[in-house]
């Protein structure tokens, strides 16, 4: 993806001033009205300082074979930091989704056609979805202010989430507390919610959301689930048993700097925000920075890559904070690391095709998990080990967790399968969270009944 620091795009809105554009303004506007609207958009965009994605598209390619996949991989080198893979080239059975900036669309489409790579346009104009998302947030914010409430069906900024954490933990202090496990590269607090009914150093379950900052549905799901735990504790006898034996820890904003940046500047930012002398590109992929398999296939040593692994294992404060916390605790039995999108439930390994010792148990548990999820709204998930279901990825959270002795380690990819991708409308937050909760509850129930 383009980095502001070194490949400055045209000023936000500037391209819209240059004439007719795909998407453009809505029907029924007079030329004067449309020009006024463009100028207003321009002024607002400049004031907000946010990157504008007008005319950028998400293209989907279904590669027929390995050769076509490698032609897609070549695009990364041919158009460095221009083509942003939302679903990277993995295997012929999986679609490849890529965001292509308006300025590159012609070239990229030509390239695809010349290699007989058939594509469809999944998202015609990214900025249209971004504008809708921003409007929905503004509407919800007005409503929240007038009712002094918190909407679980809306997306929120980092500040709003941290404020919610304070009032949520204050309101439910019998069950939830807030722990600061470290500070981010830009010195923001890294917070974890602890759900506990007492005891000391009980068996524990870890859930993290938002390690990739643009995956907004995951933070929203983490928030909804946190609220579900306190509201269901008295009614759900399985949850009660779980919480009477185990503690649940949820890290909602696992990449606070990246998340703040998705609101202030670039909605599609994935990595953290660390910088190092002599390196012009910003950010490390926090899901490639873990010790297990560090530096292997499916991670990148180029700092400008979206899957840049960082200079060393756990070089990033956001990763080392978790490692220290989980290791220091010493009694974590399950870990669920939540991403989007693709609708998958997966388990280790990612860095190797080798099956883990309890592969069969994890396979069956993943199957039950997906079944429980499906029951809620009929959403179809696939499941399996990461390396065989998705792709080889090295230095990832769940591989580290597994090799650190947490034998129930899962990675989720939430909704959807690509219609909206990372820009899932807020109307899908609650249903996504409801089904994800049933999936996590299935895993926790199994862990409860299989102490080790
Ligand atoms: Zn992710």
Coordinates of C-alpha atoms and ligand atoms in Angstrom, one line a residue:
X1 CA 0.0 0.0 0.0
X2 CA 1.2 3.5 -0.7
X3 CA 2.9 5.2 2.2
X4 CA 2.3 8.8 2.8
X5 CA 5.8 9.3 3.9
X6 CA 7.5 8.5 0.7
X7 CA 5.1 8.3 -2.2
X8 CA 2.8 11.3 -1.6
X9 CA -0.5 10.8 -3.3
X10 CA -2.3 13.7 -4.8
X11 CA -3.8 15.9 -2.2
X12 CA -6.9 14.5 -0.8
X13 CA -9.7 15.4 -3.2
X14 CA -7.4 16.8 -5.7
X15 CA -8.0 14.1 -8.2
X16 CA -11.7 14.8 -8.0
X17 CA -11.1 18.3 -9.2
X18 CA -9.5 17.1 -12.4
X19 CA -12.7 16.2 -14.2
X20 CA -15.2 13.3 -14.5
X21 CA -14.3 10.3 -12.4
X22 CA -15.7 6.9 -11.9
X23 CA -18.2 7.0 -9.0
X24 CA -18.1 10.8 -8.9
X25 CA -21.1 12.6 -7.6
X26 CA -24.6 11.3 -7.4
X27 CA -27.2 11.6 -10.1
X28 CA -29.4 14.6 -10.3
X29 CA -26.8 17.2 -9.4
X30 CA -26.4 20.2 -11.7
X31 CA -22.8 20.9 -12.9
X32 CA -22.7 23.9 -10.5
X33 CA -24.0 21.8 -7.6
X34 CA -21.7 19.1 -8.4
X35 CA -18.7 21.5 -8.5
X36 CA -19.8 23.0 -5.2
X37 CA -20.0 19.6 -3.7
X38 CA -16.6 18.7 -5.0
X39 CA -15.1 21.8 -3.6
X40 CA -16.7 21.2 -0.2
X41 CA -15.4 17.6 -0.2
X42 CA -12.0 19.0 -1.1
X43 CA -12.0 21.5 1.7
X44 CA -13.3 19.0 4.2
X45 CA -10.8 16.3 3.1
X46 CA -7.9 18.7 3.4
X47 CA -9.1 19.8 6.8
X48 CA -9.3 16.2 8.0
X49 CA -6.1 15.4 6.3
X50 CA -7.2 12.0 5.4
X51 CA -6.2 10.0 2.4
X52 CA -8.8 10.0 -0.3
X53 CA -9.6 6.8 -2.2
X54 CA -11.9 8.2 -4.8
X55 CA -12.0 5.9 -7.8
X56 CA -9.8 3.2 -6.2
X57 CA -11.2 -0.3 -6.8
X58 CA -11.0 -3.7 -5.3
X59 CA -10.5 -6.3 -8.1
X60 CA -11.0 -10.0 -7.6
X61 CA -9.0 -12.5 -9.6
X62 CA -9.7 -16.2 -9.6
X63 CA -6.3 -17.7 -10.5
X64 CA -6.6 -21.0 -12.4
X65 CA -3.3 -22.4 -11.4
X66 CA 0.1 -21.8 -9.8
X67 CA 1.4 -20.0 -12.9
X68 CA -1.4 -17.4 -12.7
X69 CA -0.9 -17.0 -9.0
X70 CA 2.7 -16.2 -9.6
X71 CA 1.7 -13.6 -12.2
X72 CA -0.3 -12.0 -9.5
X73 CA 2.5 -12.1 -7.1
X74 CA 4.7 -10.4 -9.7
X75 CA 2.3 -7.4 -9.5
X76 CA 3.7 -6.5 -6.1
X77 CA 7.2 -6.1 -7.6
X78 CA 5.9 -4.4 -10.8
X79 CA 3.8 -1.9 -8.9
X80 CA 5.6 -1.6 -5.6
X81 CA 3.3 -0.3 -2.9
X82 CA 0.6 0.4 -5.4
X83 CA -1.3 -2.8 -5.4
X84 CA -2.7 -3.5 -1.9
X85 CA -3.6 -7.2 -1.6
X86 CA -6.7 -7.6 0.6
X87 CA -6.6 -11.3 0.0
X88 CA -3.2 -12.2 -1.2
X89 CA -2.3 -14.8 -3.8
X90 CA -2.5 -18.0 -1.8
X91 CA -3.8 -21.0 -3.7
X92 CA -5.8 -21.5 -6.9
X93 CA -9.0 -22.3 -4.9
X94 CA -9.0 -19.0 -3.1
X95 CA -9.8 -15.6 -4.7
X96 CA -7.3 -12.9 -4.8
X97 CA -8.6 -9.4 -3.9
X98 CA -6.6 -6.3 -4.5
X99 CA -7.1 -2.7 -4.0
X100 CA -5.8 -0.7 -7.0
X101 CA -5.5 3.1 -6.9
X102 CA -7.4 4.9 -9.5
X103 CA -4.1 6.1 -11.1
X104 CA -3.0 2.5 -11.6
X105 CA -6.3 0.9 -12.7
X106 CA -5.7 1.2 -16.4
X107 CA -2.2 -0.4 -16.2
X108 CA -3.2 -3.2 -13.8
X109 CA -6.3 -4.1 -15.8
X110 CA -4.2 -4.2 -19.0
X111 CA -1.7 -6.4 -17.2
X112 CA -4.5 -8.8 -16.1
X113 CA -6.0 -8.9 -19.6
X114 CA -2.7 -9.5 -21.3
X115 CA -2.1 -12.5 -19.1
X116 CA -5.6 -13.9 -19.5
X117 CA -6.3 -13.3 -15.8
X118 CA -10.1 -12.9 -15.5
X119 CA -11.1 -10.3 -12.9
X120 CA -14.3 -8.9 -11.5
X121 CA -14.7 -5.5 -9.8
X122 CA -15.7 -6.2 -6.2
X123 CA -15.8 -2.6 -5.0
X124 CA -16.2 0.1 -7.7
X125 CA -15.2 3.1 -5.7
X126 CA -13.7 2.7 -2.2
X127 CA -14.3 6.3 -1.2
X128 CA -18.1 5.8 -1.6
X129 CA -17.9 3.1 1.1
X130 CA -15.6 5.2 3.3
X131 CA -18.0 8.2 3.1
X132 CA -20.9 6.0 4.1
X133 CA -18.9 4.6 7.0
X134 CA -18.0 8.1 8.2
X135 CA -21.6 9.3 7.9
X136 CA -22.9 6.3 9.9
X137 CA -20.3 7.0 12.6
X138 CA -21.3 10.7 12.8
X139 CA -25.0 9.8 13.1
X140 CA -24.3 7.3 15.8
X141 CA -22.1 9.7 17.7
X142 CA -24.9 12.3 17.7
X143 CA -27.3 9.7 19.1
X144 CA -24.8 8.5 21.7
X145 CA -24.3 12.1 22.9
X146 CA -28.0 12.7 23.2
X147 CA -28.6 9.5 25.1
X148 CA -25.3 9.3 26.9
X149 CA -25.1 5.7 25.7
X150 CA -22.7 3.5 23.8
X151 CA -23.8 1.9 20.6
X152 CA -22.6 -1.6 20.1
X153 CA -23.7 -1.5 16.5
X154 CA -21.3 1.3 15.5
X155 CA -17.7 1.7 14.8
X156 CA -15.7 3.9 17.2
X157 CA -12.4 5.7 17.5
X158 CA -9.6 4.7 19.8
X159 CA -10.6 7.5 22.2
X160 CA -14.2 6.4 22.3
X161 CA -13.2 2.8 22.9
X162 CA -10.8 3.7 25.7
X163 CA -13.5 5.9 27.3
X164 CA -15.9 3.0 27.0
X165 CA -13.4 0.6 28.6
X166 CA -13.3 3.0 31.6
X167 CA -17.0 3.2 32.1
X168 CA -17.5 -0.5 31.3
X169 CA -15.0 -1.6 33.9
X170 CA -16.3 0.9 36.5
X171 CA -19.9 -0.3 35.9
X172 CA -19.1 -4.0 36.1
X173 CA -16.2 -3.9 38.6
X174 CA -17.4 -7.2 40.2
X175 CA -16.5 -9.1 37.0
X176 CA -14.2 -6.9 34.8
X177 CA -11.0 -5.0 35.4
X178 CA -8.6 -3.1 33.1
X179 CA -4.9 -4.0 32.9
X180 CA -2.3 -2.0 31.1
X181 CA 0.2 -4.5 29.8
X182 CA 2.5 -2.0 28.1
X183 CA 2.8 0.9 25.8
X184 CA 2.8 1.1 22.0
X185 CA 5.5 2.5 19.8
X186 CA 3.9 5.9 19.9
X187 CA 3.4 5.5 23.6
X188 CA -0.3 4.7 23.8
X189 CA -1.5 2.5 26.6
X190 CA -2.0 -1.2 25.6
X191 CA -5.1 -2.3 27.5
X192 CA -6.5 -5.7 28.4
X193 CA -9.9 -6.5 29.9
X194 CA -9.8 -9.2 32.5
X195 CA -13.0 -11.1 33.3
X196 CA -12.7 -13.0 36.5
X197 CA -14.9 -14.3 39.3
X198 CA -12.0 -14.6 41.7
X199 CA -9.4 -17.2 42.5
X200 CA -5.7 -16.7 41.9
X201 CA -4.0 -17.4 38.6
X202 CA -6.8 -19.5 37.2
X203 CA -6.6 -21.2 33.9
X204 CA -7.1 -18.5 31.3
X205 CA -8.3 -17.8 27.8
X206 CA -6.8 -15.0 25.7
X207 CA -8.7 -13.2 22.9
X208 CA -7.2 -10.4 20.8
X209 CA -8.8 -8.3 18.2
X210 CA -7.4 -5.6 15.9
X211 CA -3.8 -6.6 15.6
X212 CA -4.3 -5.5 12.0
X213 CA -5.7 -2.0 12.4
X214 CA -7.9 -1.8 9.3
X215 CA -9.9 -4.9 10.4
X216 CA -12.5 -2.7 12.2
X217 CA -15.1 -5.5 12.5
X218 CA -12.8 -7.3 14.9
X219 CA -12.5 -4.5 17.4
X220 CA -16.3 -4.0 17.3
X221 CA -16.8 -7.7 17.8
X222 CA -14.4 -7.7 20.8
X223 CA -16.4 -4.9 22.4
X224 CA -19.7 -6.6 21.8
X225 CA -18.4 -9.9 23.2
X226 CA -17.1 -8.1 26.3
X227 CA -20.5 -6.7 27.0
X228 CA -22.1 -10.1 26.2
X229 CA -19.9 -11.8 28.9
X230 CA -21.1 -9.5 31.6
X231 CA -24.8 -9.5 30.5
X232 CA -24.9 -13.3 30.0
X233 CA -22.9 -14.4 33.0
X234 CA -26.0 -14.7 35.3
X235 CA -28.1 -16.5 32.6
X236 CA -25.8 -18.7 30.6
X237 CA -25.0 -21.7 32.7
X238 CA -22.1 -22.8 30.4
X239 CA -20.6 -19.3 30.6
X240 CA -21.0 -19.4 34.4
X241 CA -19.1 -22.7 34.6
X242 CA -16.4 -21.3 32.4
X243 CA -16.0 -18.2 34.5
X244 CA -16.1 -20.0 37.7
X245 CA -13.1 -22.0 36.6
X246 CA -11.2 -19.8 34.2
X247 CA -10.4 -16.1 33.6
X248 CA -11.0 -14.5 30.2
X249 CA -8.6 -11.8 28.9
X250 CA -9.6 -9.6 25.9
X251 CA -7.3 -7.2 24.2
X252 CA -9.6 -5.1 22.1
X253 CA -7.1 -2.7 20.4
X254 CA -4.0 -4.8 19.9
X255 CA -2.5 -2.2 17.6
X256 CA -3.5 1.1 19.0
X257 CA -1.2 3.3 16.9
X258 CA -2.3 1.7 13.7
X259 CA -5.9 2.0 14.8
X260 CA -5.6 5.7 15.6
X261 CA -4.0 6.1 12.2
X262 CA -6.9 4.4 10.4
X263 CA -9.2 7.1 11.8
X264 CA -6.9 10.1 11.4
X265 CA -5.2 9.5 8.1
X266 CA -5.5 6.2 6.3
X267 CA -8.5 3.9 6.8
X268 CA -6.7 1.0 5.2
X269 CA -3.6 0.9 7.4
X270 CA -2.6 -2.6 8.5
X271 CA 0.7 -2.5 10.3
X272 CA 1.8 -0.7 13.5
X273 CA 3.5 2.7 13.3
X274 CA 7.1 2.0 14.3
X275 CA 9.9 3.7 12.5
X276 CA 13.7 3.1 12.5
X277 CA 16.6 5.2 11.5
X278 CA 17.5 4.8 7.9
X279 CA 14.3 3.1 6.9
X280 CA 11.9 5.2 5.0
X281 CA 8.8 3.0 5.3
X282 CA 6.7 2.9 8.4
X283 CA 5.3 0.0 10.3
X284 CA 5.8 -3.7 11.0
X285 CA 3.2 -6.4 10.4
X286 CA 2.5 -7.4 14.0
X287 CA 1.3 -10.8 12.8
X288 CA 4.7 -11.6 11.4
X289 CA 6.8 -10.4 14.4
X290 CA 6.4 -13.4 16.7
X291 CA 9.3 -15.8 17.5
X292 CA 7.9 -19.0 16.1
X293 CA 9.0 -19.4 12.5
X294 CA 10.2 -15.8 12.4
X295 CA 11.6 -14.9 9.0
X296 CA 10.2 -17.9 7.2
X297 CA 8.0 -18.0 4.2
X298 CA 4.9 -15.8 4.1
X299 CA 6.7 -12.9 5.8
X300 CA 8.7 -10.2 4.2
X301 CA 12.1 -8.6 5.0
X302 CA 11.3 -5.5 3.0
X303 CA 10.2 -2.7 5.4
X304 CA 7.9 -1.3 2.7
X305 CA 5.9 -4.6 2.4
X306 CA 2.5 -5.0 4.1
X307 CA 3.9 -8.2 5.6
X308 CA 7.2 -6.7 6.9
X309 CA 8.2 -8.9 9.8
X310 CA 10.4 -6.3 11.6
X311 CA 14.1 -6.5 12.3
X312 CA 13.9 -9.2 15.0
X313 CA 11.4 -11.4 16.7
X314 CA 9.3 -9.4 19.2
X315 CA 11.0 -6.2 18.2
X316 CA 7.6 -4.5 18.4
X317 CA 6.3 -3.3 21.8
X318 CA 2.8 -4.4 20.9
X319 CA 4.0 -8.0 20.5
X320 CA 6.4 -8.1 23.3
X321 CA 3.8 -6.7 25.7
X322 CA 1.6 -9.8 25.0
X323 CA 4.5 -12.2 25.1
X324 CA 5.6 -10.9 28.5
X325 CA 2.0 -10.9 29.9
X326 CA 1.1 -14.4 28.7
X327 CA 4.4 -15.9 29.7
X328 CA 4.4 -14.1 33.0
X329 CA 0.9 -15.4 33.8
X330 CA 1.9 -18.9 32.9
X331 CA -1.6 -20.5 32.9
X332 CA -3.1 -19.6 29.5
X333 CA -4.8 -22.6 28.0
X334 CA -6.5 -21.1 24.9
X335 CA -5.8 -18.2 22.6
X336 CA -8.1 -16.8 19.9
X337 CA -6.6 -14.2 17.6
X338 CA -9.2 -12.4 15.6
X339 CA -8.8 -11.0 12.1
X340 CA -10.9 -10.3 9.1
X341 CA -11.9 -11.1 6.4
X342 CA -12.6 -14.5 4.7
X343 CA -14.8 -16.4 7.2
X344 CA -12.4 -19.0 8.5
X345 CA -11.5 -20.7 11.7
X346 CA -7.9 -21.9 11.7
X347 CA -5.3 -23.5 14.0
X348 CA -1.5 -24.0 13.8
X349 CA 0.7 -24.2 12.1
X350 CA 1.0 -21.2 9.7
X351 CA 4.7 -21.4 9.2
X352 CA 4.8 -25.1 8.3
X353 CA 2.7 -27.8 6.7
X354 CA 3.6 -30.2 9.4
X355 CA 0.5 -31.2 11.4
X356 CA 0.6 -30.3 15.1
X357 CA 0.5 -33.1 17.7
X358 CA -3.2 -32.6 18.6
X359 CA -4.2 -31.8 15.0
X360 CA -7.1 -34.1 15.1
X361 CA -8.6 -32.6 18.2
X362 CA -8.1 -29.1 16.8
X363 CA -9.7 -30.2 13.5
X364 CA -12.8 -31.6 15.3
X365 CA -13.0 -28.6 17.6
X366 CA -12.8 -26.2 14.7
X367 CA -15.5 -28.2 13.0
X368 CA -17.8 -27.8 16.0
X369 CA -16.9 -24.2 16.3
X370 CA -17.9 -23.5 12.7
X371 CA -21.1 -25.4 13.2
X372 CA -22.0 -23.4 16.3
X373 CA -21.3 -20.2 14.4
X374 CA -23.4 -21.3 11.4
X375 CA -26.4 -22.0 13.6
X376 CA -26.7 -18.3 14.6
X377 CA -27.2 -16.6 11.2
X378 CA -26.3 -19.3 8.7
X379 CA -22.9 -17.8 7.9
X380 CA -20.6 -20.3 6.2
X381 CA -17.0 -20.6 7.5
X382 CA -14.2 -22.9 6.3
X383 CA -11.7 -24.3 8.7
X384 CA -8.5 -26.2 8.9
X385 CA -4.8 -25.5 9.7
X386 CA -3.6 -22.1 8.6
X387 CA -1.0 -23.3 6.2
X388 CA -3.4 -25.7 4.4
X389 CA -6.5 -23.5 4.6
X390 CA -5.1 -20.1 3.8
X391 CA -1.4 -19.8 3.2
X392 CA 2.0 -20.2 4.7
X393 CA 2.6 -17.3 7.2
X394 CA 5.5 -17.1 9.5
X395 CA 6.0 -15.4 12.8
X396 CA 2.3 -15.4 13.6
X397 CA 0.5 -15.1 16.9
X398 CA -1.1 -18.5 17.1
X399 CA 2.1 -20.4 16.1
X400 CA 3.9 -18.7 18.9
X401 CA 1.0 -19.4 21.3
X402 CA 1.0 -23.1 20.3
X403 CA 4.7 -23.5 20.7
X404 CA 4.5 -21.7 24.1
X405 CA 2.3 -24.5 25.4
X406 CA -1.2 -23.1 24.6
X407 CA -2.6 -26.1 22.7
X408 CA -5.9 -24.5 21.9
X409 CA -4.7 -21.7 19.6
X410 CA -7.1 -20.4 17.0
X411 CA -7.1 -17.7 14.4
X412 CA -10.4 -16.4 13.1
X413 CA -11.1 -14.5 9.9
X414 CA -14.5 -12.8 10.4
X415 CA -17.0 -11.6 7.8
X416 CA -17.3 -11.1 5.0
X417 CA -15.9 -13.0 1.9
X418 CA -15.2 -9.8 0.0
X419 CA -18.3 -7.9 -0.9
X420 CA -17.2 -5.2 1.5
X421 CA -13.9 -6.7 2.7
X422 CA -12.4 -4.5 5.4
X423 CA -15.2 -2.0 5.0
X424 CA -18.0 -4.1 6.4
X425 CA -21.0 -1.9 7.1
X426 CA -21.8 -1.3 10.8
X427 CA -25.2 -3.0 10.3
X428 CA -23.2 -6.3 10.3
X429 CA -21.4 -5.7 13.6
X430 CA -24.0 -7.3 15.9
X431 CA -24.7 -10.4 13.8
X432 CA -21.0 -10.9 13.2
X433 CA -20.4 -10.6 17.0
X434 CA -23.3 -12.9 17.9
X435 CA -22.0 -15.7 15.7
X436 CA -18.4 -15.1 16.7
X437 CA -19.4 -15.3 20.4
X438 CA -21.0 -18.7 19.9
X439 CA -17.8 -19.9 18.2
X440 CA -15.6 -18.7 21.0
X441 CA -18.0 -20.1 23.6
X442 CA -17.6 -23.5 21.9
X443 CA -13.9 -23.3 22.2
X444 CA -14.0 -22.2 25.9
X445 CA -16.5 -25.0 26.7
X446 CA -14.1 -27.5 25.2
X447 CA -11.1 -26.1 27.1
X448 CA -13.2 -26.2 30.3
X449 CA -13.9 -29.9 29.8
X450 CA -10.3 -30.7 28.8
X451 CA -8.1 -29.4 31.5
X452 CA -4.3 -29.9 31.0
Ligands
LIG1 ZN1 -5.5 -9.6 9.9

